Coordinates of C-alpha atoms in Angstrom, one line a residue:
X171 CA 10.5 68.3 -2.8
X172 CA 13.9 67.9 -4.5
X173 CA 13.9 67.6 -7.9
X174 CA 17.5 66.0 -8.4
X175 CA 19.2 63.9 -9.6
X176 CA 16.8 63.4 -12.6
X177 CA 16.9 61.1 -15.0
X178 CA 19.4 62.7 -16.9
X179 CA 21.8 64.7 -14.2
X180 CA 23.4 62.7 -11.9
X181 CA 24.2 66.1 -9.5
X182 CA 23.3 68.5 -7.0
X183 CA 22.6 72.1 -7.3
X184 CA 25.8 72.9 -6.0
X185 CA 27.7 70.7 -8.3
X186 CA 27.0 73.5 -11.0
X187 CA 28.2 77.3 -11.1
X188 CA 25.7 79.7 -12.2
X189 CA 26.7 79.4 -16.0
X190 CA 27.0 76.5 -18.1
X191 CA 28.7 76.2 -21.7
X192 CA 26.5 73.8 -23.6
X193 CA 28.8 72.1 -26.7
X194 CA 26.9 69.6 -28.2
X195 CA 29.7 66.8 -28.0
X196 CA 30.4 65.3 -24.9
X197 CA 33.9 65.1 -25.8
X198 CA 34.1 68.9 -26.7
X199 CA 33.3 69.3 -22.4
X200 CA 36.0 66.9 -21.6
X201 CA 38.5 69.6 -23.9
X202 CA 37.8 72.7 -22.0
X203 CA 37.3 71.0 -18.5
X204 CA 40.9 69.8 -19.1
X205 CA 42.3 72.7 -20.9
X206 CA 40.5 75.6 -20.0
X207 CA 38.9 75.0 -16.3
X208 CA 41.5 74.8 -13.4
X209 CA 40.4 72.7 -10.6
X210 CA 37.6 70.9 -12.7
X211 CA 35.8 68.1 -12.0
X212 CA 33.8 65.3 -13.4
X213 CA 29.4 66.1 -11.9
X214 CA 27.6 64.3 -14.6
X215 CA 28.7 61.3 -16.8
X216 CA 24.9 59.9 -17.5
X217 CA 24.6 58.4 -20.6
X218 CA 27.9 59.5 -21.1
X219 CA 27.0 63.4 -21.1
X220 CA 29.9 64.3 -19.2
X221 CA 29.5 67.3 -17.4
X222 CA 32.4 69.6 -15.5
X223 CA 32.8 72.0 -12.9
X224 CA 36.1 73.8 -12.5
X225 CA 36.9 77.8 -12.3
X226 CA 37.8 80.4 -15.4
X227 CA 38.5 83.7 -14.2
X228 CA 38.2 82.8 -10.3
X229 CA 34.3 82.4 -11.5
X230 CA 32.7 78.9 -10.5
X231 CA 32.0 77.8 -14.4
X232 CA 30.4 74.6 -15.8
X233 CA 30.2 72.9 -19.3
X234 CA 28.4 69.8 -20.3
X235 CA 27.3 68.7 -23.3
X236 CA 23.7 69.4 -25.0
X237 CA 23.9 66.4 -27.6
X238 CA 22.2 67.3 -31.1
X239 CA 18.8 68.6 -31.9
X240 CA 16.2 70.9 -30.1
X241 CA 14.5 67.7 -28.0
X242 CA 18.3 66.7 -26.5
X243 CA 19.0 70.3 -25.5
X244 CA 15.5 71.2 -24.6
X245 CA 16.0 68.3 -21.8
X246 CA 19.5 69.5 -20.4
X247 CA 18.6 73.0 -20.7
X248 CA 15.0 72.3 -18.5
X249 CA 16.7 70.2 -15.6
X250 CA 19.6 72.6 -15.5
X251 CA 17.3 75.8 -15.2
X252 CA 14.8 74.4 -13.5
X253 CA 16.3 72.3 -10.6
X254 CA 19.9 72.7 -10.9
X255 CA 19.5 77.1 -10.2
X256 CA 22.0 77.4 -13.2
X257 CA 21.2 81.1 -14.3
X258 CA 23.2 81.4 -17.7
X259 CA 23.7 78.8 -20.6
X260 CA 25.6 79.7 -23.9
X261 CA 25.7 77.3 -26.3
X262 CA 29.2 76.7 -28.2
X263 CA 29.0 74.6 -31.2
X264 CA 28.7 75.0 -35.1
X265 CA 26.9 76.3 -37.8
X266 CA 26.8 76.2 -41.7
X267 CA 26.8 79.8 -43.5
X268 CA 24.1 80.6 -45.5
X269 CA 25.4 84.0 -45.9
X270 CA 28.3 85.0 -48.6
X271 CA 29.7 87.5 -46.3
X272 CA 30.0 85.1 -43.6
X273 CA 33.0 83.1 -43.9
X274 CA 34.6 79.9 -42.4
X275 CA 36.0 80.2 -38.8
X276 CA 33.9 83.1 -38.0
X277 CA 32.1 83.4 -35.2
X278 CA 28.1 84.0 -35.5
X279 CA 26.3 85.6 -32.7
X280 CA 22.7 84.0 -32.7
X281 CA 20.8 87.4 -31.7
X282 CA 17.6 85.5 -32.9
X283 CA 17.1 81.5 -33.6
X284 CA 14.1 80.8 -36.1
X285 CA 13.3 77.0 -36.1
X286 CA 11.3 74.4 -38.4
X287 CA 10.7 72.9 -35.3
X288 CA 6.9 72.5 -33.5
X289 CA 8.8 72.7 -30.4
X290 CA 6.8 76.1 -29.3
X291 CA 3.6 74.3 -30.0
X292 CA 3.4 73.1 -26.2
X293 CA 3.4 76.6 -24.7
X294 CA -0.4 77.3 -26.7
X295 CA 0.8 80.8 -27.9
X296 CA -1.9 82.2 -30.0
X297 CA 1.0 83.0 -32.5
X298 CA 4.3 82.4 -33.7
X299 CA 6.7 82.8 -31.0
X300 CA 10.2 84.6 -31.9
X301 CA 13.1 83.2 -29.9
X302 CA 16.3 85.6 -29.3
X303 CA 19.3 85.7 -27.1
X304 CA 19.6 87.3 -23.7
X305 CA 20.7 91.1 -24.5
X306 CA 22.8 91.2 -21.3
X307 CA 24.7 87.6 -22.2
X308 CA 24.6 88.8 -26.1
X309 CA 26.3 92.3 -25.4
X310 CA 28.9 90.7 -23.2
X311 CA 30.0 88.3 -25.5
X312 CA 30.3 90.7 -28.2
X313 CA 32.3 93.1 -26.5
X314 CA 34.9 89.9 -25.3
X315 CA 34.8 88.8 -28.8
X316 CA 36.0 92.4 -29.9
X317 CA 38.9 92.4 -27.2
X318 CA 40.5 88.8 -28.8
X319 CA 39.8 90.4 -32.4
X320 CA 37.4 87.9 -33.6
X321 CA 36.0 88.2 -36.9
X322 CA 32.0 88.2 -35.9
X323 CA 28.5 88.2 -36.9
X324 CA 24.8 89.2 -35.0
X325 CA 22.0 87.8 -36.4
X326 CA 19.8 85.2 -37.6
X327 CA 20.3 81.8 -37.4
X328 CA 17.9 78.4 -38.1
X329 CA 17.9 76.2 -35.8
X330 CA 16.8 72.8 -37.9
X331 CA 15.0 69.9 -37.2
X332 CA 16.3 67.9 -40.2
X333 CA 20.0 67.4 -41.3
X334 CA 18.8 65.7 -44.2
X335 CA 16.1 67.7 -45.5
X336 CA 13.6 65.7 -48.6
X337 CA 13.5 69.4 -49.6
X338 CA 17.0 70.1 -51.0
X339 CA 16.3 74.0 -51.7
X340 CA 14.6 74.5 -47.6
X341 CA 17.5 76.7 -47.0
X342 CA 17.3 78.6 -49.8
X343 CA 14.0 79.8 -48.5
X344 CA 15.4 80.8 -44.9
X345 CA 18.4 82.3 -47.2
X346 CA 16.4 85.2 -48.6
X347 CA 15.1 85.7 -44.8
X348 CA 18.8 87.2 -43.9
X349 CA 19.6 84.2 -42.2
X350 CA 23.1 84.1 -41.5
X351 CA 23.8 80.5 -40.7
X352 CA 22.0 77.2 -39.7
X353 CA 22.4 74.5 -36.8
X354 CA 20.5 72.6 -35.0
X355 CA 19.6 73.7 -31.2
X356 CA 19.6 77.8 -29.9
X357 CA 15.9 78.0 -30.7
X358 CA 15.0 75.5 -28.2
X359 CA 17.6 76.8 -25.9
X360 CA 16.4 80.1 -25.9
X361 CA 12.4 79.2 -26.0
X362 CA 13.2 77.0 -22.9
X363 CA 15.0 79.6 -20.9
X364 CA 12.1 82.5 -21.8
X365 CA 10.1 79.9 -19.9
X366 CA 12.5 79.5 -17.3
X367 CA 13.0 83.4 -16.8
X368 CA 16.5 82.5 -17.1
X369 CA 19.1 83.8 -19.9
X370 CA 20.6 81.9 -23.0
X371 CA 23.0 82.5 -25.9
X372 CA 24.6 80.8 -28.4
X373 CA 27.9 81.3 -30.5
X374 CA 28.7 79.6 -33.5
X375 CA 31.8 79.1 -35.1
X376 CA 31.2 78.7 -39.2
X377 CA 32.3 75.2 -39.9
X378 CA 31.4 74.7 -43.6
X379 CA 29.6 76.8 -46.2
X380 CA 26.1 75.9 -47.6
X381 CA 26.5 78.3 -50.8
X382 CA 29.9 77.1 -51.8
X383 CA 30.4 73.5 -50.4
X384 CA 33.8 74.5 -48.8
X385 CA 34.4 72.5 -45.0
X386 CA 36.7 73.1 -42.2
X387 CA 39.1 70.3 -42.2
X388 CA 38.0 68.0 -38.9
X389 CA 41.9 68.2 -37.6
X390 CA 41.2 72.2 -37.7
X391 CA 37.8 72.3 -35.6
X392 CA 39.3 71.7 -32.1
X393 CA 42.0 75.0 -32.8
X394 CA 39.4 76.8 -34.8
X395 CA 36.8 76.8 -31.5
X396 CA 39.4 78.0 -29.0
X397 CA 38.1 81.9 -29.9
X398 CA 34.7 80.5 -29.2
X399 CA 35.3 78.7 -26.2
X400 CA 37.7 81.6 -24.8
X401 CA 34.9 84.0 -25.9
X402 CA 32.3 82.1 -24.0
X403 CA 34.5 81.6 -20.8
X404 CA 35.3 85.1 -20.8
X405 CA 31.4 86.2 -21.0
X406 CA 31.2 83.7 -17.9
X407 CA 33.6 85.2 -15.5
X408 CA 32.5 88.8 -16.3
X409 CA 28.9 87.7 -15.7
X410 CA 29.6 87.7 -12.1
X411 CA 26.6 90.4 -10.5
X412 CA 24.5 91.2 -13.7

């Protein structure tokens, strides 16, 4: 029995290509639809989650927006796996350092995403369940990232439940950990695509600094993520029969 549209996806399988680039704003998918994607068009606009399909690279792509927080991408990530046979997501959003070598406008690689979240809880591991990236998508990406001489970073990140935590030294603890930079969705991402037997990734770009206070001016954000976006589209098209 079909399983689309769903509550949330307005689409058909076909509407999709086999990778999707999950920002978390809605409006960030409406930039690289119309600046990056040739030929895109409009598949999803419910609850004003815009969704595009177009072609980078001759490669079929898609990018729609995840909204914040693991329960809004844990949705989109579950239909899109599950009945839209979308393959690949890579998340593309951003992140606060926790790390002094990691600076503003680099890119973090999230080769693992630790959570505060008790979004594993409903799988009954007998455990604590480790999320990480998809080696294949991870490796990709890093070697694209190399070829536009990105500054970059694999590791760690936290993927946070709370943006206003009671606890104003949390961080401090995941700090000492090696965790390179916080945000707010790759762990449920990735847990949901384990399930899925499907493959995730996401790529950060720094926006602002946790040790020092210091922010990327909002004007620079949309130039700033162009590496990441062009990074993420490029890992796309050369995804094509892995």
């Amino acid at each position: 029995m079909a399983k689309y549209p769903t509550p949330h996806i307005d689409a058909s399988p076909e509407d999709f290509g086999k990778t999707v680039l999950m920002p978390g704003d809605p409006k960030r998918s409406e930039f690289i639809a119309k600046n990056f994607l040739t030929n895109a068009r409009l598949v999803n606009d419910i609850r004003g989650v815009k969704g595009y399909t177009g072609f980078y690279g001759g490669e079929k792509v898609s990018v729609m927006a995840s909204g914040m927080g693991i329960p809004s991408i844990g949705i989109y990530s579950y239909e899109l796996y599950n009945f839209f046979d979308v393959e690949n997501i890579i998340r593309i959003g951003s992140a606060g350092t926790l790390d002094e070598s990691v600076h503003i406008r680099d890119l973090v690689f999230a080769m693992t995403a630790s959570t505060n979240s008790a979004f594993s809880s409903q799988y009954g591991l007998p455990g604590t369940y480790a999320p990480g990236a998809d080696y294949t998508l991870l490796s990709t990406a890093v070697k694209e990232a190399e070829k536009l001489g990105a500054v970059y970073h694999v590791g760690g990140v936290l993927s946070a439940d709370t943006y206003y935590d009671d606890d104003i030294h949390c961080l401090d603890k995941w700090h000492k950990m090696g965790i390179k930079a916080v945000e707010m969705e790759a762990a449920g991402l990735y847990m949901t695509a384990a399930r899925a037997g499907k493959r995730a990734l996401a790529i950060c770009t720094i926006s602002n600094s946790i040790i020092t206070g210091e922010e990327m001016p909002a004007a620079d954000r949309e130039s700033t993520f162009v590496q990441m976006i062009e990074t993420a589209l490029k890992t796309a098209s050369a995804m094509k029969g892995k």
